[in-house]
Short mmCIF file of C-alpha atoms and ligand atoms in Angstrom, two decimals:
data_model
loop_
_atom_site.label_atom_id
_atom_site.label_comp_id
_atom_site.label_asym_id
_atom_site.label_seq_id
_atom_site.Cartn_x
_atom_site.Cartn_y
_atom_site.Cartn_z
CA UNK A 26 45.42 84.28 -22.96
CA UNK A 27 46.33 80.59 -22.50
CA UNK A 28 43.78 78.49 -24.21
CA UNK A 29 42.76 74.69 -23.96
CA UNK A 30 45.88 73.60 -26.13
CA UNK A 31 48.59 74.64 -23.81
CA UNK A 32 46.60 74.04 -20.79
CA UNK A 33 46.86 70.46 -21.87
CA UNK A 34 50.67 70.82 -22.08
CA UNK A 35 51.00 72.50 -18.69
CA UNK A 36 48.58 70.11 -16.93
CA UNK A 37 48.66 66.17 -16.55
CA UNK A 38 44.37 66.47 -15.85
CA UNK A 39 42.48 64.63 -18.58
CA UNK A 40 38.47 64.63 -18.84
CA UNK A 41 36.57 64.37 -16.75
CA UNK A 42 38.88 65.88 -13.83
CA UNK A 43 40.35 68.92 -15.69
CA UNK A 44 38.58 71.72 -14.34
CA UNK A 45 39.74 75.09 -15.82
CA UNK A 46 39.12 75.81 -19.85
CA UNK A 47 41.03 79.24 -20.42
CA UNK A 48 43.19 81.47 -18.43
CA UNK A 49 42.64 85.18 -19.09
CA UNK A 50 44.94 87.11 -16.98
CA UNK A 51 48.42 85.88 -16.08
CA UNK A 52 51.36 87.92 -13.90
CA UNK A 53 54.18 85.98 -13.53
CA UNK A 54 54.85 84.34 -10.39
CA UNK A 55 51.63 86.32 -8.44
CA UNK A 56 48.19 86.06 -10.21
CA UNK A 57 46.28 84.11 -12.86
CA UNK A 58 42.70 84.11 -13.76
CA UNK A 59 41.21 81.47 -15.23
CA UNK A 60 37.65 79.85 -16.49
CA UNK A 61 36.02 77.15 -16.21
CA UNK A 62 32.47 77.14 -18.39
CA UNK A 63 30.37 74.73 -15.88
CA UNK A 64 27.50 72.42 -18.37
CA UNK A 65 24.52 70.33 -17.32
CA UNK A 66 27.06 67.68 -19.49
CA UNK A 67 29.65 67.78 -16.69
CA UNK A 68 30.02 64.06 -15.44
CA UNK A 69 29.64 64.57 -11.35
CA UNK A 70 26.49 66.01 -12.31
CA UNK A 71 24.55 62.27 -12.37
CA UNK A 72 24.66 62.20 -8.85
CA UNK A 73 25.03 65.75 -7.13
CA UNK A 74 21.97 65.64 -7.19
CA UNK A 75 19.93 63.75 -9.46
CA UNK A 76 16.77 66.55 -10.55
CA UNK A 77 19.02 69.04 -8.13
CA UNK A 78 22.87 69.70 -10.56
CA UNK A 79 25.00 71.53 -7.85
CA UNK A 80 28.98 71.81 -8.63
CA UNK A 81 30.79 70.21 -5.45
CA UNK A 82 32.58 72.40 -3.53
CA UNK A 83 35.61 70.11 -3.61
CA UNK A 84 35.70 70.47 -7.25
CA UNK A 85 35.65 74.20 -7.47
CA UNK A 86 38.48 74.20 -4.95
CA UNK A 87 39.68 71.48 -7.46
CA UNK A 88 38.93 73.90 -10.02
CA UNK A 89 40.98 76.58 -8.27
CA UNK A 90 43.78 74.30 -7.30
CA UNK A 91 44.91 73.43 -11.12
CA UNK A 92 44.50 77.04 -11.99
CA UNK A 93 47.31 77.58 -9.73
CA UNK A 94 49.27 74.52 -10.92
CA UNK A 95 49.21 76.56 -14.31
CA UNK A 96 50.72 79.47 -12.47
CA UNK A 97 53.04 77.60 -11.14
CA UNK A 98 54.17 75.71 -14.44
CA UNK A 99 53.98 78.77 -16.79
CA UNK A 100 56.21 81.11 -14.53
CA UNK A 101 58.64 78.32 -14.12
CA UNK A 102 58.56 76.32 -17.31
CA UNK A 103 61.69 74.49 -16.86
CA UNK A 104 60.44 73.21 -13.87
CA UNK A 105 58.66 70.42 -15.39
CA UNK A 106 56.46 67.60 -13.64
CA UNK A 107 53.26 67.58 -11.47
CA UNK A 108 51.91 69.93 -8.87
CA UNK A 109 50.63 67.94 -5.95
CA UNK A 110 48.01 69.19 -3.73
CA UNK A 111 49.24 69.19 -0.08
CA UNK A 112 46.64 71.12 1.56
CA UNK A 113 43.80 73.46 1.95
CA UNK A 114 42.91 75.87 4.84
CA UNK A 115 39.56 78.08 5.37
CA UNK A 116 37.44 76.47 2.25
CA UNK A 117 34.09 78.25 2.21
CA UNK A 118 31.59 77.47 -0.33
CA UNK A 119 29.11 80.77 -0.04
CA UNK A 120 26.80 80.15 -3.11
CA UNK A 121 25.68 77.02 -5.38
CA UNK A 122 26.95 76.48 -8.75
CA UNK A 123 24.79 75.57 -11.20
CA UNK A 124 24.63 74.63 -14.98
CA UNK A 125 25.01 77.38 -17.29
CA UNK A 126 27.30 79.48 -14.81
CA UNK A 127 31.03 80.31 -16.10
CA UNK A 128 33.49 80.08 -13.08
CA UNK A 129 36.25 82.82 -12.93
CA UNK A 130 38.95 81.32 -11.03
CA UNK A 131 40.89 84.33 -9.58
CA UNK A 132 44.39 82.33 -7.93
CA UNK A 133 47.26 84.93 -6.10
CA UNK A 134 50.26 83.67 -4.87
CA UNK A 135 50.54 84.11 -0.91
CA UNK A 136 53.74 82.71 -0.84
CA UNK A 137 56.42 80.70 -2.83
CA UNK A 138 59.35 79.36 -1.44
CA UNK A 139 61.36 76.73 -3.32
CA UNK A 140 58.59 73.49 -3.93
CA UNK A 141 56.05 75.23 -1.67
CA UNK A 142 53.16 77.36 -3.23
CA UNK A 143 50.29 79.10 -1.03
CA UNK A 144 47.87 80.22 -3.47
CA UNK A 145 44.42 82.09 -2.43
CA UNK A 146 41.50 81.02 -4.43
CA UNK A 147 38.82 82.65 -5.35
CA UNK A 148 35.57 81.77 -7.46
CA UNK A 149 33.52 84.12 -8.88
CA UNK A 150 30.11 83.48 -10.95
CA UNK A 151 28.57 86.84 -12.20
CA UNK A 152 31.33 89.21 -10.14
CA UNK A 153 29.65 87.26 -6.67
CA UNK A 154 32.27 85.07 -5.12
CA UNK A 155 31.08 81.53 -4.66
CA UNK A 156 33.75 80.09 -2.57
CA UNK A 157 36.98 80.74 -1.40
CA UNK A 158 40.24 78.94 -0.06
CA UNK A 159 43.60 79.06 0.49
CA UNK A 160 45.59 76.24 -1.06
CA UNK A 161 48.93 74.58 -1.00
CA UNK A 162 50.93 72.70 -3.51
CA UNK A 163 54.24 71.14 -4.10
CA UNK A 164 56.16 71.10 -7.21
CA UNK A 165 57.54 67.97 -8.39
CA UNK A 166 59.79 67.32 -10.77
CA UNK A 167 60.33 64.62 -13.02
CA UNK A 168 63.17 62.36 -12.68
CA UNK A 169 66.50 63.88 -14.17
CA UNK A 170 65.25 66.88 -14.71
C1 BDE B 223 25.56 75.00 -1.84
C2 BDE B 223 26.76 75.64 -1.58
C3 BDE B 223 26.73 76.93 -1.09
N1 BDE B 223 25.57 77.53 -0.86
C4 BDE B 223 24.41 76.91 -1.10
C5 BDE B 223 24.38 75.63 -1.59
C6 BDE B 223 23.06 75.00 -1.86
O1 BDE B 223 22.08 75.67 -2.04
N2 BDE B 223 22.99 73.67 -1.90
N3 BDE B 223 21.83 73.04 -2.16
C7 BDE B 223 21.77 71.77 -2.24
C8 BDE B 223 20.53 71.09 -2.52
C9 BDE B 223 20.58 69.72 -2.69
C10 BDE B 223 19.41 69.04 -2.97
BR1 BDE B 223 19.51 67.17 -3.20
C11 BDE B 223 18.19 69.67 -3.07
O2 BDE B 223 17.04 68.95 -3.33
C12 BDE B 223 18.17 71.04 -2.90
BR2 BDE B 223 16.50 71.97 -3.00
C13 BDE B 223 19.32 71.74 -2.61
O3 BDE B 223 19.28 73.11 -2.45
#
């Protein structure tokens, strides 16, 4: 289990843009599971919709994209700095998320060759996958390190 503290050590995300609470399943290097508890409190929901609160699809693949950036940073620990997002390939958002459902972010590692992740991401609410994608990142590392 990797709680909220040492998410917050492996992750530059602050409120409101840090989507994952908890991870509860990590293999190094290959698969992490994490969770993201989704609230009627949750910022974007103001305007997406107003009277109509549906997560945005960018932000669960937002959601799954810094679950993998915790993959990445807790295999590698030494490897410290940011993960950038470089790109995202066959994103499919199947159901609507809603306040009150819990997210299971399920993240496996396609590839990973030096800097280069390729994760594939999937969301789950209530064992039903809500959307899907396959995701690559970059490692950066901090300067003199
Ligand atoms: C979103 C993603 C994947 N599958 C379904 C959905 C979905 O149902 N979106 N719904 C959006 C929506 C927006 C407004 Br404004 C509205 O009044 C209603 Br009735 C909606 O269903």
């Amino acid at each position: 289990m990797i709680d909220i503290d040492e998410i917050l050590t492996l992750l530059p995300h602050n409120y409101p843009f840090l989507l994952v609470d908890r991870i509860v399943e990590f293999e190094h290097a290959k698969r992490i599971v994490g969770v993201k508890n989704v609230t009627y409190n949750e910022p974007f929901f103001a305007g997406h919709f107003p009277r109509k609160p549906i997560m945005p699809g960018v932000l669960i693949v937002e959601a799954m994209a810094q679950t993998g950036g915790v993959l990445a940073f807790k295999s590698f620990p030494e490897s410290k700095g940011s993960v950038f997002f470089i790109g995202i390939d066959n994103a499919r958002f199947r159901k609507p998320v809603i306040p009150g459902d819990q997210l299971k972010l399920v993240v496996e590692v396609v590839k990973h060759k030096r800097e280069i992740w390729i994760f594939k991401g999937k969301a789950f609410v209530d064992n039903e996958v809500v959307a899907e994608a396959k995701i690559m990142a970059m490692l950066k590392k901090e300067k003199g390190e």
